[in-house]
mmCIF file of C-alpha atoms in Angstrom:
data_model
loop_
_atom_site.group_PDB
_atom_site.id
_atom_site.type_symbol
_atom_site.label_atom_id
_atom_site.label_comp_id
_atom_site.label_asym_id
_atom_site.label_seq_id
_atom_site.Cartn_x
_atom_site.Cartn_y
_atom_site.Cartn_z
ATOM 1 C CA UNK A 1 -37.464 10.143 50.608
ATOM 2 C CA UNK A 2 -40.743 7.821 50.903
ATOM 3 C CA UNK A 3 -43.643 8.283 48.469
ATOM 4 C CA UNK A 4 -46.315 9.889 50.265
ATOM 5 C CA UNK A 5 -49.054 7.749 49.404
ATOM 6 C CA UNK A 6 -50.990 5.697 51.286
ATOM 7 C CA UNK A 7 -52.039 1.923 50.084
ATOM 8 C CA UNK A 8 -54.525 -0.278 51.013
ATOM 9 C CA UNK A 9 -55.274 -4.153 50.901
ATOM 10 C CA UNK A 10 -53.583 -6.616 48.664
ATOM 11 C CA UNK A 11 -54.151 -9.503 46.840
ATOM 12 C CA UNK A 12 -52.148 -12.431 45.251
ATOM 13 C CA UNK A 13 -53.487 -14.804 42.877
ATOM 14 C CA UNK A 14 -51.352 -18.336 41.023
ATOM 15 C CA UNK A 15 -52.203 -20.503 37.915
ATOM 16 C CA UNK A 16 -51.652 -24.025 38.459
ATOM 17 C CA UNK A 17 -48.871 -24.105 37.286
ATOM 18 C CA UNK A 18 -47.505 -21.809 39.629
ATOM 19 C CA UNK A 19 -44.127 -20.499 38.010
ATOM 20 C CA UNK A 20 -45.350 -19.207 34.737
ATOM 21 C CA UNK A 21 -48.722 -17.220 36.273
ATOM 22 C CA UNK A 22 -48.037 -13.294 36.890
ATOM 23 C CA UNK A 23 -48.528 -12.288 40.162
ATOM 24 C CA UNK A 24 -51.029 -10.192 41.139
ATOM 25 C CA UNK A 25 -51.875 -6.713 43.304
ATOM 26 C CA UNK A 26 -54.119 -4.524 43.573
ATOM 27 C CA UNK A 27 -53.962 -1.855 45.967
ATOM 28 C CA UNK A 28 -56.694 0.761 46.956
ATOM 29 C CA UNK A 29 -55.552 4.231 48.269
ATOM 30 C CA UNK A 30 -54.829 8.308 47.932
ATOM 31 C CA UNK A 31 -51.345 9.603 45.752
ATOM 32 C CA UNK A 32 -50.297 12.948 45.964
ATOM 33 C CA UNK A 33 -48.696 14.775 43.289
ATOM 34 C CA UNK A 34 -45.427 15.084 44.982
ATOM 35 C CA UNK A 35 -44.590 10.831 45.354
ATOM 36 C CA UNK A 36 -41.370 9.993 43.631
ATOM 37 C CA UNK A 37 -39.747 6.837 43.014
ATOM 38 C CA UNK A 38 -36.511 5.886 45.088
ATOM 39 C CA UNK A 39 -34.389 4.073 42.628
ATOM 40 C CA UNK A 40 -30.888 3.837 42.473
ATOM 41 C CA UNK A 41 -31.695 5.517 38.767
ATOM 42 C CA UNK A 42 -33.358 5.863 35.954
ATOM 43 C CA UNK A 43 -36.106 2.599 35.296
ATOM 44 C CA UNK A 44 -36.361 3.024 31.871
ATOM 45 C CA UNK A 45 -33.824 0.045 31.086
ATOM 46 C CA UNK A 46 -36.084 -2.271 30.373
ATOM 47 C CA UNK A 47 -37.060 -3.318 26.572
ATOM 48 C CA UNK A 48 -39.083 -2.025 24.313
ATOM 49 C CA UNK A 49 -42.750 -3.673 24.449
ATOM 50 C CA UNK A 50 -44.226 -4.752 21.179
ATOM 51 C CA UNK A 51 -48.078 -3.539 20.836
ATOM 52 C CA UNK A 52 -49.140 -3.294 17.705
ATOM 53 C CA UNK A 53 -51.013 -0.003 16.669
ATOM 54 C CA UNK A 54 -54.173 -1.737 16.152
ATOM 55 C CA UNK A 55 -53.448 -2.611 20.095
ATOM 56 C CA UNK A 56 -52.802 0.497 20.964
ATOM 57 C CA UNK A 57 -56.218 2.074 19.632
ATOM 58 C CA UNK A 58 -58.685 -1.172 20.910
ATOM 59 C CA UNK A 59 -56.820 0.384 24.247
ATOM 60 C CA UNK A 60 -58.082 3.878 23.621
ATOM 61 C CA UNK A 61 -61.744 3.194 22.439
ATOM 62 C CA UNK A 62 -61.771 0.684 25.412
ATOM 63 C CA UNK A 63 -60.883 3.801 27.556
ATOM 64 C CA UNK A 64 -63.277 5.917 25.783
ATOM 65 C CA UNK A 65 -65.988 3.520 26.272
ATOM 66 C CA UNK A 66 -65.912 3.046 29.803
ATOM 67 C CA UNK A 67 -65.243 7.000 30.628
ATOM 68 C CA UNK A 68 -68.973 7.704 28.864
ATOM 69 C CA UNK A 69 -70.168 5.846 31.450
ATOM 70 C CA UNK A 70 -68.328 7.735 34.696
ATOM 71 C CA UNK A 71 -66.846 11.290 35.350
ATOM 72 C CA UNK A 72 -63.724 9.201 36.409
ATOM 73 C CA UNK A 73 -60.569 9.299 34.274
ATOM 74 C CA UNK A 74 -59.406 5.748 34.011
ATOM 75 C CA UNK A 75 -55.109 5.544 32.346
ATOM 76 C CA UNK A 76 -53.980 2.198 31.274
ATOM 77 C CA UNK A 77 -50.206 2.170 31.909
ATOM 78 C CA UNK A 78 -47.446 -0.906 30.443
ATOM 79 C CA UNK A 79 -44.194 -1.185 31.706
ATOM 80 C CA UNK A 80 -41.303 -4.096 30.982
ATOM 81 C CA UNK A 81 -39.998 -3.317 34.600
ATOM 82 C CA UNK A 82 -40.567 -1.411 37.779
ATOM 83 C CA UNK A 83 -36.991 -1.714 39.504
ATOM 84 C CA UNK A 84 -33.283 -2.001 38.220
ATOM 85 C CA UNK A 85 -32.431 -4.643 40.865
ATOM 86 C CA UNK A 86 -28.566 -4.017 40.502
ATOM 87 C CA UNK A 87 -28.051 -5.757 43.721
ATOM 88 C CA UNK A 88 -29.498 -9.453 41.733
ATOM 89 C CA UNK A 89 -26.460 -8.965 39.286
ATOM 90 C CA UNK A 90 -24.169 -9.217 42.346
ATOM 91 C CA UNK A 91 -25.813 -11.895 44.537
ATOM 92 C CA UNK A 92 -26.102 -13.778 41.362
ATOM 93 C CA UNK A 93 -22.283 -13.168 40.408
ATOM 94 C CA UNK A 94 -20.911 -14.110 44.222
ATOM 95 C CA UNK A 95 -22.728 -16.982 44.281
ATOM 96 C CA UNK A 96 -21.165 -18.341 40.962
ATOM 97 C CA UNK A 97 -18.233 -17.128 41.758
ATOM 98 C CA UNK A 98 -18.598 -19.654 45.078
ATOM 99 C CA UNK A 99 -19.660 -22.664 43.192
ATOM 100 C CA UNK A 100 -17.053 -22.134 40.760
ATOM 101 C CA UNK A 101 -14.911 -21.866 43.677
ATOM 102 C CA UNK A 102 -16.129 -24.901 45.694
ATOM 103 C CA UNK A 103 -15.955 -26.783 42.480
ATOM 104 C CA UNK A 104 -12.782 -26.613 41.804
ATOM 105 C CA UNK A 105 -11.726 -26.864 44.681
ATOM 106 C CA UNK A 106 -13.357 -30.180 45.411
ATOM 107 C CA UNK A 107 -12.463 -31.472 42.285
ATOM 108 C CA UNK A 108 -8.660 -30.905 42.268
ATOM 109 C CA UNK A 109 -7.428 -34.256 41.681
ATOM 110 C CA UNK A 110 -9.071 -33.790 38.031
ATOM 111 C CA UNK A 111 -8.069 -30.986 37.124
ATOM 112 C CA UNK A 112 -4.639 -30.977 38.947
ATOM 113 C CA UNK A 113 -3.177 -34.568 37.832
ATOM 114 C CA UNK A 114 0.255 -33.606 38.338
ATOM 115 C CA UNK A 115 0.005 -31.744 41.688
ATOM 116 C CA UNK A 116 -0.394 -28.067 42.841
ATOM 117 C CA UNK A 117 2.081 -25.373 41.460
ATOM 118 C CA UNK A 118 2.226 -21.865 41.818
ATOM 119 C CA UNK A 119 0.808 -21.197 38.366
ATOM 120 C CA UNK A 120 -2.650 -23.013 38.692
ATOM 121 C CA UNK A 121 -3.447 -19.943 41.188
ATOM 122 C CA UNK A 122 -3.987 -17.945 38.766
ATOM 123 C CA UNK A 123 -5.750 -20.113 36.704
ATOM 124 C CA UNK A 124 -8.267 -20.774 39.822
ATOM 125 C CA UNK A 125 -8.445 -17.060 40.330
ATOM 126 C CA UNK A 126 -9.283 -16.555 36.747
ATOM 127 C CA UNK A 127 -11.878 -19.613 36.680
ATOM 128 C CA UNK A 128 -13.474 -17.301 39.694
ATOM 129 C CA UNK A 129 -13.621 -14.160 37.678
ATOM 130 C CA UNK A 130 -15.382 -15.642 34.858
ATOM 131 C CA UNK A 131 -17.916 -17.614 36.536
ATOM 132 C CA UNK A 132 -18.599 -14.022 38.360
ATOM 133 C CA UNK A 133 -18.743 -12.273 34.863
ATOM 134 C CA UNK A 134 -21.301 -15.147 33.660
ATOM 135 C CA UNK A 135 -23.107 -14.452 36.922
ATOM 136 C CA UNK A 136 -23.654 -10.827 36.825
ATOM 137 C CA UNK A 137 -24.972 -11.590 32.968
ATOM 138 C CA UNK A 138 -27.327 -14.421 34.304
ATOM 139 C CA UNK A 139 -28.524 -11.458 37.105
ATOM 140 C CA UNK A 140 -30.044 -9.269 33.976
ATOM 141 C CA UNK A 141 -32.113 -12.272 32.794
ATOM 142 C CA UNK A 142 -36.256 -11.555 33.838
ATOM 143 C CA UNK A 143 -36.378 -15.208 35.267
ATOM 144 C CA UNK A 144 -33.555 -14.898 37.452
ATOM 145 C CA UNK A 145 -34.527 -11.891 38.713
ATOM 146 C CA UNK A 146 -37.716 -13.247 39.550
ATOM 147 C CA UNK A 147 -35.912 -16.109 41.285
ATOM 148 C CA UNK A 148 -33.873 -14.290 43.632
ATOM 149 C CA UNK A 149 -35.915 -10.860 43.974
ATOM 150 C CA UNK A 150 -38.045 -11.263 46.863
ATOM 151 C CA UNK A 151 -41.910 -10.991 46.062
ATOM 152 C CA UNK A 152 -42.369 -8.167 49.106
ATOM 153 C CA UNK A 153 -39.223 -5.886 47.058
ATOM 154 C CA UNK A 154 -41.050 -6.494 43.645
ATOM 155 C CA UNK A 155 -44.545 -5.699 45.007
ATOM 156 C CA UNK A 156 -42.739 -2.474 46.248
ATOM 157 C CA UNK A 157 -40.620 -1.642 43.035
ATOM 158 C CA UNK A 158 -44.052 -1.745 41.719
ATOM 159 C CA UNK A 159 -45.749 0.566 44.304
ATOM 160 C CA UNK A 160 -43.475 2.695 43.666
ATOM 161 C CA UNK A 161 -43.204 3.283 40.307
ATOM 162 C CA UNK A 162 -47.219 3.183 40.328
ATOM 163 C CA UNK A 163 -47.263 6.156 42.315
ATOM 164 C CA UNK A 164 -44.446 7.975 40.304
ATOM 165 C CA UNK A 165 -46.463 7.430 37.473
ATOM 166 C CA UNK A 166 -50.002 8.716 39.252
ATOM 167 C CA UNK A 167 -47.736 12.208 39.614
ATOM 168 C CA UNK A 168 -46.085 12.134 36.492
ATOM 169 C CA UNK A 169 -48.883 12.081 34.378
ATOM 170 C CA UNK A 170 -51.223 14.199 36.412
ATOM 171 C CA UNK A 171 -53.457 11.834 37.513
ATOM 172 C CA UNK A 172 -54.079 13.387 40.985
ATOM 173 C CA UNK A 173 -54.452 16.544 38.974
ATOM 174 C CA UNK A 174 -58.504 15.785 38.359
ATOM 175 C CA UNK A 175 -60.839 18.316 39.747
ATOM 176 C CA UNK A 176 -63.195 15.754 41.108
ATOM 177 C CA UNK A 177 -59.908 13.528 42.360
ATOM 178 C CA UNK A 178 -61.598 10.427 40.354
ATOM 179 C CA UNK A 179 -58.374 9.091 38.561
ATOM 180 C CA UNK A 180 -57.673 5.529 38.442
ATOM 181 C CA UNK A 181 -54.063 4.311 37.418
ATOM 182 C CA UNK A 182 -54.260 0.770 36.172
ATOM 183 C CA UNK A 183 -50.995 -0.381 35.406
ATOM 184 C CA UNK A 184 -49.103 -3.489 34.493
ATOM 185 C CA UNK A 185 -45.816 -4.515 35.430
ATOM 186 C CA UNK A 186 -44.412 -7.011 33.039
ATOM 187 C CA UNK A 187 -41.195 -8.449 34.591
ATOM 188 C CA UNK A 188 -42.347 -8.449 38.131
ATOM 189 C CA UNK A 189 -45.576 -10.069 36.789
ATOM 190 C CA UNK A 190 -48.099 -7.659 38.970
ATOM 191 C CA UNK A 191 -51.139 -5.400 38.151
ATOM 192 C CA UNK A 192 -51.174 -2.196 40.347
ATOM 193 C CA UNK A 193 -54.540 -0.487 40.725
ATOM 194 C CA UNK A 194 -53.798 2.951 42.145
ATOM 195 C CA UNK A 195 -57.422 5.085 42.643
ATOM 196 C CA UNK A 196 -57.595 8.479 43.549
ATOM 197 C CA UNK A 197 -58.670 9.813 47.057
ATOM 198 C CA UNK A 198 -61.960 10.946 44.970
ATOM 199 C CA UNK A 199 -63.223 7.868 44.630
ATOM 200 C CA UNK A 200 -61.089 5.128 46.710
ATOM 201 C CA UNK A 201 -63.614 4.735 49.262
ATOM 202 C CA UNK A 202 -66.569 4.683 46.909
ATOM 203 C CA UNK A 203 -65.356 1.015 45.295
ATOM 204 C CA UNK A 204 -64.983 -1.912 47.106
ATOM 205 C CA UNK A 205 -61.688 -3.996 47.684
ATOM 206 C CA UNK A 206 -63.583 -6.851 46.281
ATOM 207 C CA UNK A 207 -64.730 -5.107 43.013
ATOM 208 C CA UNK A 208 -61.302 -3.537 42.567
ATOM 209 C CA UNK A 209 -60.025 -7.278 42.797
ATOM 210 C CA UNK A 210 -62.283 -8.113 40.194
ATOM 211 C CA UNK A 211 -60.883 -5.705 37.766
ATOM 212 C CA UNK A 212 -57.685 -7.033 37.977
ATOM 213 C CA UNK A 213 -58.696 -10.437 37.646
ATOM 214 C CA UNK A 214 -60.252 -9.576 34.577
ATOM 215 C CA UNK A 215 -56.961 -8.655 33.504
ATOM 216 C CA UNK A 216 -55.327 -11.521 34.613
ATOM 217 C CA UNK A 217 -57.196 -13.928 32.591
ATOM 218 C CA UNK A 218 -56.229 -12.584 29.466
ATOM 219 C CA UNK A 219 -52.956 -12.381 30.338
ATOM 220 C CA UNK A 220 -52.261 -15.879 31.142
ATOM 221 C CA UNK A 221 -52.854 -15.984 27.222
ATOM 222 C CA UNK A 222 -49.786 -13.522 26.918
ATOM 223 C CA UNK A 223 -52.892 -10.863 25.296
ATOM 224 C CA UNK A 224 -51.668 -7.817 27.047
ATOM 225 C CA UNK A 225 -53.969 -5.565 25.511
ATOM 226 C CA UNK A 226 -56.820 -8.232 25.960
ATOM 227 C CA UNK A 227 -56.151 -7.473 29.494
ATOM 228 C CA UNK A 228 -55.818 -4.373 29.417
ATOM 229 C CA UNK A 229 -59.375 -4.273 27.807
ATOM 230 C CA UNK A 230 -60.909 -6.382 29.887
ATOM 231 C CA UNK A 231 -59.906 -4.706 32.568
ATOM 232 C CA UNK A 232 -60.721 -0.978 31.671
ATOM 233 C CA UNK A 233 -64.367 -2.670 30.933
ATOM 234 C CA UNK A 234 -64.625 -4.156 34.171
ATOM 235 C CA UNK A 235 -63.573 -0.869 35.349
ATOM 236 C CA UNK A 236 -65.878 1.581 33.876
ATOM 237 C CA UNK A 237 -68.807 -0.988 34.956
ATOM 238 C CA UNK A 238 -68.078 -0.337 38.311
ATOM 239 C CA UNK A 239 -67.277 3.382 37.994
ATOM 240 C CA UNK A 240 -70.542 3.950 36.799
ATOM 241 C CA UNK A 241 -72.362 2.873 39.607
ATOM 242 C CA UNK A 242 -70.165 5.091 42.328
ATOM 243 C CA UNK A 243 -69.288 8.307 40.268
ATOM 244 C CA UNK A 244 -71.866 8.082 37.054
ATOM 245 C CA UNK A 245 -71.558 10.691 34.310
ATOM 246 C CA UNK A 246 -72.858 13.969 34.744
ATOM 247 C CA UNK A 247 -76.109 15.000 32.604
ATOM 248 C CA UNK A 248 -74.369 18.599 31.803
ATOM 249 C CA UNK A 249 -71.325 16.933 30.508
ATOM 250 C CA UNK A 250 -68.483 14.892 31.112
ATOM 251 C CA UNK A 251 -65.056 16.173 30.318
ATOM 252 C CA UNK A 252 -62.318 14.337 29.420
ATOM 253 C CA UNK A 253 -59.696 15.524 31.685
ATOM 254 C CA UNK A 254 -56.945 13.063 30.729
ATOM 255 C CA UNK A 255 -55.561 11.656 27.350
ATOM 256 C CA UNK A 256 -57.075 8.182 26.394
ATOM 257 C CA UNK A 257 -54.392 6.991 25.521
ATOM 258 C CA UNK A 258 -52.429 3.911 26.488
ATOM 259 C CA UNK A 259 -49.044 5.529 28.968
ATOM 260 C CA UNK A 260 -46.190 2.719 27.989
ATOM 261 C CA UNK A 261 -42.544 2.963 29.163
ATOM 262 C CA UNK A 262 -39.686 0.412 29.290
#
């Protein structure tokens, strides 16, 4: 069953270099409560990330900071992975399997001196299974994964588990409907900005996409919770002009906290 959730534009963005620069979305748009992820199972197999505590709490008074400015409920969110991508373990395996194939096949007079026997099947066949083996391992590494995973099924992994999240952790939930997911996927290399209905239509695309350049930059520098920071800042700036504080008060309807998962 499809999320229902509705997302808007999106945005891309490279370093020069091109390989080693995180890819970047940001999409503007409603979650309901009920959205779910569609996963094959559970996505918590990815690695534990290492924040420090000191991290952790420049994350929360960052939060804290930019929510005296707005009635909006902004949630920083980390995870190593959106997707389990099973399906990259076993392109990756048949294909090494192939060249393993291919190879020795091509190359028989080397390693068959003394001519073809019944025997060396077996050997082949074996030669086949282990360069599958060492291909299914190679599918697990983040680069590879990168490599064959298309950039539309990432951005979607991502989507998905953005608006998982948004339900999980009562985000929709607000009574003004002025949460703002901001979350960062670390092996696809994306930024997912998921706003409530509340206040979707009061930001524009372009300011949104300045958010999540701010939290590019500082992650170029591999400073996740730079970026993080610089992002909830950029955030709250922006969410004080389009849903300010309120004189009478302004509950905080939502931990402060920084949500991380594997």
């Amino acid at each position: 069953m499809a999320p229902s959730a509705t997302i808007g534009h999106g945005t891309a963005a490279e370093t020069a270099d091109g390989a080693e620069a995180p890819s970047i979305v940001a999409g503007a748009g409603s979650a309901e409560a009920e959205a779910t992820l569609v996963e094959e199972g559970q996505v918590a197999l990815g690695k534990a990330i290492k924040l420090t505590e000191r991290d952790r709490a420049r994350i929360s008074e960052a939060v804290r900071a930019a929510e005296r400015q707005t009635s909006a409920e902004i949630v920083p969110m980390l995870v190593a992975r959106s997707g389990l991508y099973r399906d990259t373990r076993q392109r990756t395996g048949f294909a090494l399997a192939l060249v393993a194939l291919a190879c020795l096949l091509t190359w028989e007079t080397v390693w068959l001196p003394w001519g073809w026997h019944a025997a060396n099947a077996a050997w082949l066949l074996l030669a086949v299974i282990a360069a599958y083996a060492v291909g299914q391992w190679l599918g697990t590494v983040p680069i590879i994964i990168r490599f064959v995973t298309s950039r539309e099924r990432m951005t979607q992994k991502v989507k998905l588990r953005a608006e998982r999240a948004f339900a999980q952790h009562a985000i929709a939930q607000t009574s003004e409907r002025t949460g703002v997911l901001l979350m960062v996927s670390l092996l696809e290399r994306q930024v997912y900005l998921l706003p409530d209905r509340g206040i979707a239509s009061q930001v524009t695309a372009a300011q949104w996409e300045t958010v999540v350049a701010a939290i590019v930059s500082r992650l170029r520098a591999h400073d996740i919770a730079g970026g993080l920071c610089a992002g909830i800042e950029q955030c709250g700036v922006f969410l004080a002009q389009s849903c300010p504080a309120e004189a009478g008060g302004n509950p905080n309807e939502l931990p402060d906290r920084l949500v991380q998962e594997p």
